[in-house]
Amino acid sequence: MVISSNSMTNTIARRSFLAGSVLAGVHRLFAAPQTPQTAGLADPKLIEDLVAGYRILAQQGVLDGFGHVSARHNRAAERFIMSRSLAPELVTATDLIEFDFDGNAVDAKGRSLYSERFIHAEIYRVRPDVRAVVHNHAASVVPFGVTTVPLRPMYHMAAFIGNGVPVFDIRKSFGMTDMLISDSKKGRALAEALGNKAAVLMRGHGVAVVGSTIPIAVGRSIYLDLNAKIQAQAIALGGNITYLDPQEAQKMMDGGENRAYERPWELWKAKAMAK
Ligand SMILES: [Zn+2]
């Protein structure tokens, strides 16, 4: 923790003023909201892809007026970037803000922030392999978080869920809440439920999807939505369902998951940014 000489002087002065109430001064020093220093300008390509991520997911119907995408900062592993509180389809580069893992904004400039930024912060904290996170409320996935029917891979495009999609039930750890992941503690519990998987369903809420790049996190969000729709259709048809075998899913992943979504990414991006 960096303490400026100014704040140190102030703290010492405060401690003296409190005439012996040293503990109160220390408490205040550590409890005060921090404004972190910036890690510097992010790679312009990262910024471009992050803006595209918001718009693509809105265009694909995965995000509506809610939900968000973030990326780990390319210059600092302990920072991430996401939009100010804004409908995803409207996000531009000027709306992006840098955050630390406690959810503090580097320079919010008075703008309102997504209350659920702690989803992203706590996942980045425990998953060094993750460089992009999507949180969405796609209607197709919600049924699999509120029933005993597990979300399973229906086809090769969703092989990334071959080892399962856990369900996080906020009620189990936090009792009756407003359902939102609005602080670090709740974010930590969600990240724990995610474990080493590609996605975690949030009971009665939505899903968090992760990836090692923005195109992978965005691509997975799109195919998770499609897979959920296909699975519901297959269940509605009746009869036995043959899901991808975990070994088939693993072979698909070993071969390079959907070629890292490079081909559709260019198409999705071109369409989303042309608007
Ligand atoms: Zn949400």
mmCIF file of C-alpha atoms and ligand atoms in Angstrom:
data_model
loop_
_atom_site.group_PDB
_atom_site.id
_atom_site.type_symbol
_atom_site.label_atom_id
_atom_site.label_comp_id
_atom_site.label_asym_id
_atom_site.label_seq_id
_atom_site.Cartn_x
_atom_site.Cartn_y
_atom_site.Cartn_z
ATOM 1 C CA MET A 1 0.000 0.000 0.000
ATOM 2 C CA VAL A 2 1.357 3.402 -0.961
ATOM 3 C CA ILE A 3 0.710 6.188 1.494
ATOM 4 C CA SER A 4 1.479 9.708 0.356
ATOM 5 C CA SER A 5 3.401 11.874 2.815
ATOM 6 C CA ASN A 6 0.406 14.185 2.817
ATOM 7 C CA SER A 7 -2.062 11.570 3.938
ATOM 8 C CA MET A 8 0.485 10.305 6.469
ATOM 9 C CA THR A 9 0.818 13.805 7.891
ATOM 10 C CA ASN A 10 -2.943 14.153 7.977
ATOM 11 C CA THR A 11 -3.291 10.825 9.710
ATOM 12 C CA ILE A 12 -0.686 11.698 12.298
ATOM 13 C CA ALA A 13 -2.421 15.023 12.863
ATOM 14 C CA ARG A 14 -5.740 13.242 13.173
ATOM 15 C CA ARG A 15 -4.299 10.778 15.656
ATOM 16 C CA SER A 16 -2.941 13.623 17.802
ATOM 17 C CA PHE A 17 -6.238 15.431 17.561
ATOM 18 C CA LEU A 18 -8.038 12.328 18.749
ATOM 19 C CA ALA A 19 -5.728 12.498 21.802
ATOM 20 C CA GLY A 20 -4.676 8.902 22.106
ATOM 21 C CA SER A 21 -7.344 7.396 19.945
ATOM 22 C CA VAL A 22 -4.675 5.867 17.732
ATOM 23 C CA LEU A 23 -6.790 2.885 16.793
ATOM 24 C CA ALA A 24 -9.536 5.096 15.462
ATOM 25 C CA GLY A 25 -6.996 6.861 13.228
ATOM 26 C CA VAL A 26 -5.605 3.601 11.895
ATOM 27 C CA HIS A 27 -9.069 2.269 11.239
ATOM 28 C CA ARG A 28 -9.946 5.377 9.313
ATOM 29 C CA LEU A 29 -6.745 5.225 7.286
ATOM 30 C CA PHE A 30 -7.436 1.689 6.113
ATOM 31 C CA ALA A 31 -11.188 2.009 5.717
ATOM 32 C CA ALA A 32 -11.073 5.161 3.582
ATOM 33 C CA PRO A 33 -12.036 4.574 -0.065
ATOM 34 C CA GLN A 34 -8.927 4.246 -2.194
ATOM 35 C CA THR A 35 -8.420 5.916 -5.524
ATOM 36 C CA PRO A 36 -5.853 3.695 -7.215
ATOM 37 C CA GLN A 37 -3.181 4.995 -9.554
ATOM 38 C CA THR A 38 -3.672 4.088 -13.196
ATOM 39 C CA ALA A 39 -1.636 1.244 -14.665
ATOM 40 C CA GLY A 40 -1.295 3.354 -17.802
ATOM 41 C CA LEU A 41 -3.011 3.385 -21.162
ATOM 42 C CA ALA A 42 -4.299 0.003 -22.278
ATOM 43 C CA ASP A 43 -3.495 -1.503 -25.664
ATOM 44 C CA PRO A 44 -5.768 0.231 -28.234
ATOM 45 C CA LYS A 45 -6.607 -3.188 -29.725
ATOM 46 C CA LEU A 46 -7.839 -4.346 -26.290
ATOM 47 C CA ILE A 47 -10.032 -1.254 -25.976
ATOM 48 C CA GLU A 48 -11.402 -1.757 -29.496
ATOM 49 C CA ASP A 49 -12.216 -5.412 -28.822
ATOM 50 C CA LEU A 50 -13.806 -4.617 -25.463
ATOM 51 C CA VAL A 51 -16.139 -2.029 -27.008
ATOM 52 C CA ALA A 52 -16.905 -4.542 -29.777
ATOM 53 C CA GLY A 53 -17.644 -7.198 -27.129
ATOM 54 C CA TYR A 54 -20.389 -5.059 -25.596
ATOM 55 C CA ARG A 55 -21.947 -4.294 -28.953
ATOM 56 C CA ILE A 56 -21.688 -7.815 -30.353
ATOM 57 C CA LEU A 57 -23.420 -9.354 -27.342
ATOM 58 C CA ALA A 58 -26.172 -6.728 -27.559
ATOM 59 C CA GLN A 59 -26.611 -7.410 -31.278
ATOM 60 C CA GLN A 60 -26.677 -11.168 -30.692
ATOM 61 C CA GLY A 61 -29.376 -10.749 -28.058
ATOM 62 C CA VAL A 62 -27.208 -12.127 -25.245
ATOM 63 C CA LEU A 63 -27.090 -8.751 -23.463
ATOM 64 C CA ASP A 64 -30.082 -6.413 -23.379
ATOM 65 C CA GLY A 65 -30.006 -3.135 -21.467
ATOM 66 C CA PHE A 66 -28.199 -4.974 -18.667
ATOM 67 C CA GLY A 67 -25.098 -7.095 -18.279
ATOM 68 C CA HIS A 68 -21.447 -6.290 -18.945
ATOM 69 C CA VAL A 69 -18.100 -7.349 -20.376
ATOM 70 C CA SER A 70 -14.638 -6.704 -18.942
ATOM 71 C CA ALA A 71 -11.016 -7.353 -19.865
ATOM 72 C CA ARG A 72 -7.909 -7.700 -17.725
ATOM 73 C CA HIS A 73 -5.562 -4.749 -18.262
ATOM 74 C CA ASN A 74 -2.687 -5.696 -20.565
ATOM 75 C CA ARG A 75 -0.199 -3.670 -18.470
ATOM 76 C CA ALA A 76 -1.243 -4.739 -14.982
ATOM 77 C CA ALA A 77 -2.528 -8.175 -13.971
ATOM 78 C CA GLU A 78 -4.350 -6.692 -10.984
ATOM 79 C CA ARG A 79 -6.457 -4.261 -12.947
ATOM 80 C CA PHE A 80 -9.407 -4.700 -15.260
ATOM 81 C CA ILE A 81 -11.371 -2.456 -17.565
ATOM 82 C CA MET A 82 -15.108 -2.194 -18.010
ATOM 83 C CA SER A 83 -17.695 0.375 -19.004
ATOM 84 C CA ARG A 84 -19.378 2.879 -16.713
ATOM 85 C CA SER A 85 -22.985 1.924 -15.956
ATOM 86 C CA LEU A 86 -24.477 2.035 -19.437
ATOM 87 C CA ALA A 87 -26.597 -0.125 -21.780
ATOM 88 C CA PRO A 88 -24.106 -2.354 -23.652
ATOM 89 C CA GLU A 89 -25.189 -1.278 -27.132
ATOM 90 C CA LEU A 90 -24.226 2.327 -26.359
ATOM 91 C CA VAL A 91 -20.708 1.674 -25.019
ATOM 92 C CA THR A 92 -17.786 3.552 -26.626
ATOM 93 C CA ALA A 93 -14.100 3.760 -25.710
ATOM 94 C CA THR A 94 -14.681 6.934 -23.660
ATOM 95 C CA ASP A 95 -17.047 5.023 -21.353
ATOM 96 C CA LEU A 96 -14.380 2.539 -20.266
ATOM 97 C CA ILE A 97 -12.971 2.783 -16.738
ATOM 98 C CA GLU A 98 -10.036 1.018 -15.062
ATOM 99 C CA PHE A 99 -10.692 -0.801 -11.759
ATOM 100 C CA ASP A 100 -8.694 -2.528 -9.053
ATOM 101 C CA PHE A 101 -9.770 -5.858 -7.554
ATOM 102 C CA ASP A 102 -11.630 -4.139 -4.713
ATOM 103 C CA GLY A 103 -13.925 -2.538 -7.291
ATOM 104 C CA ASN A 104 -12.373 0.932 -6.909
ATOM 105 C CA ALA A 105 -12.357 3.030 -10.077
ATOM 106 C CA VAL A 106 -9.135 4.802 -11.081
ATOM 107 C CA ASP A 107 -10.999 7.775 -12.479
ATOM 108 C CA ALA A 108 -14.776 7.475 -12.464
ATOM 109 C CA LYS A 109 -15.137 11.250 -13.051
ATOM 110 C CA GLY A 110 -18.428 11.158 -11.182
ATOM 111 C CA ARG A 111 -19.900 8.557 -13.494
ATOM 112 C CA SER A 112 -22.063 5.805 -12.053
ATOM 113 C CA LEU A 113 -20.600 2.301 -11.991
ATOM 114 C CA TYR A 114 -22.023 -1.169 -12.506
ATOM 115 C CA SER A 115 -22.974 -2.428 -9.048
ATOM 116 C CA GLU A 116 -21.974 -5.958 -10.079
ATOM 117 C CA ARG A 117 -18.368 -5.124 -11.018
ATOM 118 C CA PHE A 118 -17.343 -7.429 -8.124
ATOM 119 C CA ILE A 119 -18.233 -10.453 -10.300
ATOM 120 C CA HIS A 120 -15.351 -9.494 -12.570
ATOM 121 C CA ALA A 121 -12.924 -8.359 -9.855
ATOM 122 C CA GLU A 122 -13.120 -11.530 -7.802
ATOM 123 C CA ILE A 123 -12.896 -13.871 -10.805
ATOM 124 C CA TYR A 124 -9.736 -12.088 -12.034
ATOM 125 C CA ARG A 125 -8.318 -12.339 -8.536
ATOM 126 C CA VAL A 126 -8.482 -16.148 -8.405
ATOM 127 C CA ARG A 127 -8.202 -17.106 -12.072
ATOM 128 C CA PRO A 128 -4.904 -15.867 -13.581
ATOM 129 C CA ASP A 129 -5.810 -17.664 -16.846
ATOM 130 C CA VAL A 130 -8.883 -15.463 -17.298
ATOM 131 C CA ARG A 131 -8.446 -12.269 -19.314
ATOM 132 C CA ALA A 132 -12.095 -11.508 -20.123
ATOM 133 C CA VAL A 133 -15.389 -11.927 -18.259
ATOM 134 C CA VAL A 134 -18.998 -11.578 -19.425
ATOM 135 C CA HIS A 135 -22.010 -11.312 -17.127
ATOM 136 C CA ASN A 136 -25.410 -11.706 -18.778
ATOM 137 C CA HIS A 137 -29.034 -12.524 -17.973
ATOM 138 C CA ALA A 138 -29.826 -14.455 -21.183
ATOM 139 C CA ALA A 139 -33.363 -15.843 -20.758
ATOM 140 C CA SER A 140 -32.313 -19.171 -22.285
ATOM 141 C CA VAL A 141 -29.861 -20.027 -19.486
ATOM 142 C CA VAL A 142 -31.967 -18.955 -16.482
ATOM 143 C CA PRO A 143 -34.118 -22.179 -16.449
ATOM 144 C CA PHE A 144 -30.974 -24.265 -15.904
ATOM 145 C CA GLY A 145 -30.156 -22.274 -12.785
ATOM 146 C CA VAL A 146 -33.588 -22.716 -11.187
ATOM 147 C CA THR A 147 -34.349 -26.380 -11.927
ATOM 148 C CA THR A 148 -32.524 -29.633 -11.283
ATOM 149 C CA VAL A 149 -31.788 -29.985 -15.016
ATOM 150 C CA PRO A 150 -28.054 -29.429 -15.538
ATOM 151 C CA LEU A 151 -26.853 -27.472 -18.557
ATOM 152 C CA ARG A 152 -24.958 -29.949 -20.738
ATOM 153 C CA PRO A 153 -23.128 -29.737 -24.059
ATOM 154 C CA MET A 154 -25.514 -30.480 -26.935
ATOM 155 C CA TYR A 155 -23.105 -29.920 -29.810
ATOM 156 C CA HIS A 156 -19.492 -29.317 -30.700
ATOM 157 C CA MET A 157 -19.784 -25.530 -30.512
ATOM 158 C CA ALA A 158 -20.434 -25.778 -26.783
ATOM 159 C CA ALA A 159 -17.647 -28.238 -25.962
ATOM 160 C CA PHE A 160 -16.301 -25.689 -23.452
ATOM 161 C CA ILE A 161 -19.079 -26.759 -21.048
ATOM 162 C CA GLY A 162 -18.077 -30.419 -21.333
ATOM 163 C CA ASN A 163 -16.926 -30.576 -17.727
ATOM 164 C CA GLY A 164 -20.110 -29.003 -16.409
ATOM 165 C CA VAL A 165 -21.595 -25.650 -15.485
ATOM 166 C CA PRO A 166 -21.930 -25.163 -11.704
ATOM 167 C CA VAL A 167 -24.875 -23.289 -10.210
ATOM 168 C CA PHE A 168 -24.258 -20.570 -7.646
ATOM 169 C CA ASP A 169 -27.160 -20.027 -5.251
ATOM 170 C CA ILE A 170 -26.627 -16.735 -3.442
ATOM 171 C CA ARG A 171 -29.202 -17.731 -0.813
ATOM 172 C CA LYS A 172 -27.039 -20.548 0.507
ATOM 173 C CA SER A 173 -24.322 -18.206 1.790
ATOM 174 C CA PHE A 174 -26.091 -14.886 2.097
ATOM 175 C CA GLY A 175 -29.744 -15.633 2.905
ATOM 176 C CA MET A 176 -32.331 -13.278 1.473
ATOM 177 C CA THR A 177 -30.635 -10.698 -0.771
ATOM 178 C CA ASP A 178 -31.521 -8.519 -3.749
ATOM 179 C CA MET A 179 -29.790 -11.252 -5.832
ATOM 180 C CA LEU A 180 -26.992 -8.916 -6.961
ATOM 181 C CA ILE A 181 -23.248 -9.533 -6.607
ATOM 182 C CA SER A 182 -22.732 -6.057 -5.229
ATOM 183 C CA ASP A 183 -19.694 -6.497 -2.987
ATOM 184 C CA SER A 184 -16.361 -8.339 -2.791
ATOM 185 C CA LYS A 185 -17.653 -11.019 -0.423
ATOM 186 C CA LYS A 186 -20.426 -12.077 -2.789
ATOM 187 C CA GLY A 187 -18.058 -11.877 -5.739
ATOM 188 C CA ARG A 188 -15.597 -14.149 -3.927
ATOM 189 C CA ALA A 189 -18.320 -16.747 -3.275
ATOM 190 C CA LEU A 190 -19.321 -16.661 -6.951
ATOM 191 C CA ALA A 191 -15.700 -17.042 -8.086
ATOM 192 C CA GLU A 192 -15.357 -20.013 -5.737
ATOM 193 C CA ALA A 193 -18.430 -21.649 -7.288
ATOM 194 C CA LEU A 194 -16.976 -21.069 -10.769
ATOM 195 C CA GLY A 195 -13.802 -22.931 -9.799
ATOM 196 C CA ASN A 196 -11.803 -23.842 -12.895
ATOM 197 C CA LYS A 197 -14.866 -23.966 -15.197
ATOM 198 C CA ALA A 198 -15.788 -21.777 -18.203
ATOM 199 C CA ALA A 199 -19.092 -20.536 -16.801
ATOM 200 C CA VAL A 200 -21.165 -20.415 -13.619
ATOM 201 C CA LEU A 201 -24.944 -20.107 -13.556
ATOM 202 C CA MET A 202 -26.409 -17.741 -10.970
ATOM 203 C CA ARG A 203 -29.707 -19.036 -9.603
ATOM 204 C CA GLY A 204 -32.618 -16.753 -10.473
ATOM 205 C CA HIS A 205 -30.282 -14.248 -12.118
ATOM 206 C CA GLY A 206 -28.037 -15.191 -15.066
ATOM 207 C CA VAL A 207 -24.526 -16.395 -15.735
ATOM 208 C CA ALA A 208 -20.853 -15.399 -15.646
ATOM 209 C CA VAL A 209 -18.696 -16.614 -18.534
ATOM 210 C CA VAL A 210 -14.902 -16.409 -18.693
ATOM 211 C CA GLY A 211 -12.215 -16.724 -21.349
ATOM 212 C CA SER A 212 -8.510 -16.261 -21.975
ATOM 213 C CA THR A 213 -9.336 -13.566 -24.575
ATOM 214 C CA ILE A 214 -12.254 -11.216 -25.266
ATOM 215 C CA PRO A 215 -13.311 -13.156 -28.420
ATOM 216 C CA ILE A 216 -13.347 -16.411 -26.416
ATOM 217 C CA ALA A 217 -15.449 -15.010 -23.547
ATOM 218 C CA VAL A 218 -17.832 -13.378 -26.036
ATOM 219 C CA GLY A 219 -17.970 -16.466 -28.286
ATOM 220 C CA ARG A 220 -18.662 -18.713 -25.314
ATOM 221 C CA SER A 221 -21.473 -16.412 -24.170
ATOM 222 C CA ILE A 222 -23.089 -16.644 -27.603
ATOM 223 C CA TYR A 223 -22.806 -20.438 -27.832
ATOM 224 C CA LEU A 224 -23.869 -20.959 -24.222
ATOM 225 C CA ASP A 225 -27.103 -19.137 -25.091
ATOM 226 C CA LEU A 226 -27.559 -21.247 -28.252
ATOM 227 C CA ASN A 227 -26.742 -24.473 -26.413
ATOM 228 C CA ALA A 228 -29.349 -23.686 -23.742
ATOM 229 C CA LYS A 229 -31.963 -23.112 -26.451
ATOM 230 C CA ILE A 230 -31.066 -26.367 -28.206
ATOM 231 C CA GLN A 231 -31.142 -28.303 -24.945
ATOM 232 C CA ALA A 232 -34.604 -26.949 -24.054
ATOM 233 C CA GLN A 233 -35.833 -27.898 -27.566
ATOM 234 C CA ALA A 234 -34.400 -31.393 -27.265
ATOM 235 C CA ILE A 235 -36.015 -31.875 -23.851
ATOM 236 C CA ALA A 236 -39.355 -30.637 -25.272
ATOM 237 C CA LEU A 237 -39.167 -33.194 -28.098
ATOM 238 C CA GLY A 238 -39.118 -35.989 -25.519
ATOM 239 C CA GLY A 239 -37.242 -39.246 -25.826
ATOM 240 C CA ASN A 240 -33.679 -39.924 -24.870
ATOM 241 C CA ILE A 241 -31.061 -37.275 -25.453
ATOM 242 C CA THR A 242 -27.487 -38.035 -26.464
ATOM 243 C CA TYR A 243 -25.281 -35.275 -25.101
ATOM 244 C CA LEU A 244 -21.665 -34.781 -26.104
ATOM 245 C CA ASP A 245 -19.569 -37.256 -24.197
ATOM 246 C CA PRO A 246 -17.020 -35.543 -21.922
ATOM 247 C CA GLN A 247 -14.309 -37.230 -24.017
ATOM 248 C CA GLU A 248 -15.738 -35.758 -27.227
ATOM 249 C CA ALA A 249 -15.869 -32.350 -25.590
ATOM 250 C CA GLN A 250 -12.276 -32.715 -24.415
ATOM 251 C CA LYS A 251 -11.057 -33.699 -27.895
ATOM 252 C CA MET A 252 -12.765 -30.620 -29.302
ATOM 253 C CA MET A 253 -11.035 -28.465 -26.695
ATOM 254 C CA ASP A 254 -7.664 -30.119 -27.315
ATOM 255 C CA GLY A 255 -8.028 -29.338 -31.028
ATOM 256 C CA GLY A 256 -8.366 -25.618 -30.242
ATOM 257 C CA GLU A 257 -11.774 -24.464 -29.065
ATOM 258 C CA ASN A 258 -13.632 -23.249 -32.148
ATOM 259 C CA ARG A 259 -10.313 -21.888 -33.424
ATOM 260 C CA ALA A 260 -10.470 -19.278 -30.680
ATOM 261 C CA TYR A 261 -13.548 -17.791 -32.465
ATOM 262 C CA GLU A 262 -11.262 -15.915 -34.864
ATOM 263 C CA ARG A 263 -13.447 -16.354 -37.936
ATOM 264 C CA PRO A 264 -16.826 -15.351 -36.442
ATOM 265 C CA TRP A 265 -15.158 -12.622 -34.365
ATOM 266 C CA GLU A 266 -14.222 -10.606 -37.457
ATOM 267 C CA LEU A 267 -17.791 -10.951 -38.770
ATOM 268 C CA TRP A 268 -19.474 -10.133 -35.445
ATOM 269 C CA LYS A 269 -17.194 -7.154 -34.949
ATOM 270 C CA ALA A 270 -17.698 -5.765 -38.458
ATOM 271 C CA LYS A 271 -21.473 -5.999 -38.104
ATOM 272 C CA ALA A 272 -21.601 -4.618 -34.579
ATOM 273 C CA MET A 273 -19.304 -1.660 -35.283
ATOM 274 C CA ALA A 274 -20.979 -0.752 -38.600
ATOM 275 C CA LYS A 275 -24.087 0.427 -36.765
HETATM 276 ZN ZN ZN B 1 -26.698 -9.357 -13.102
#
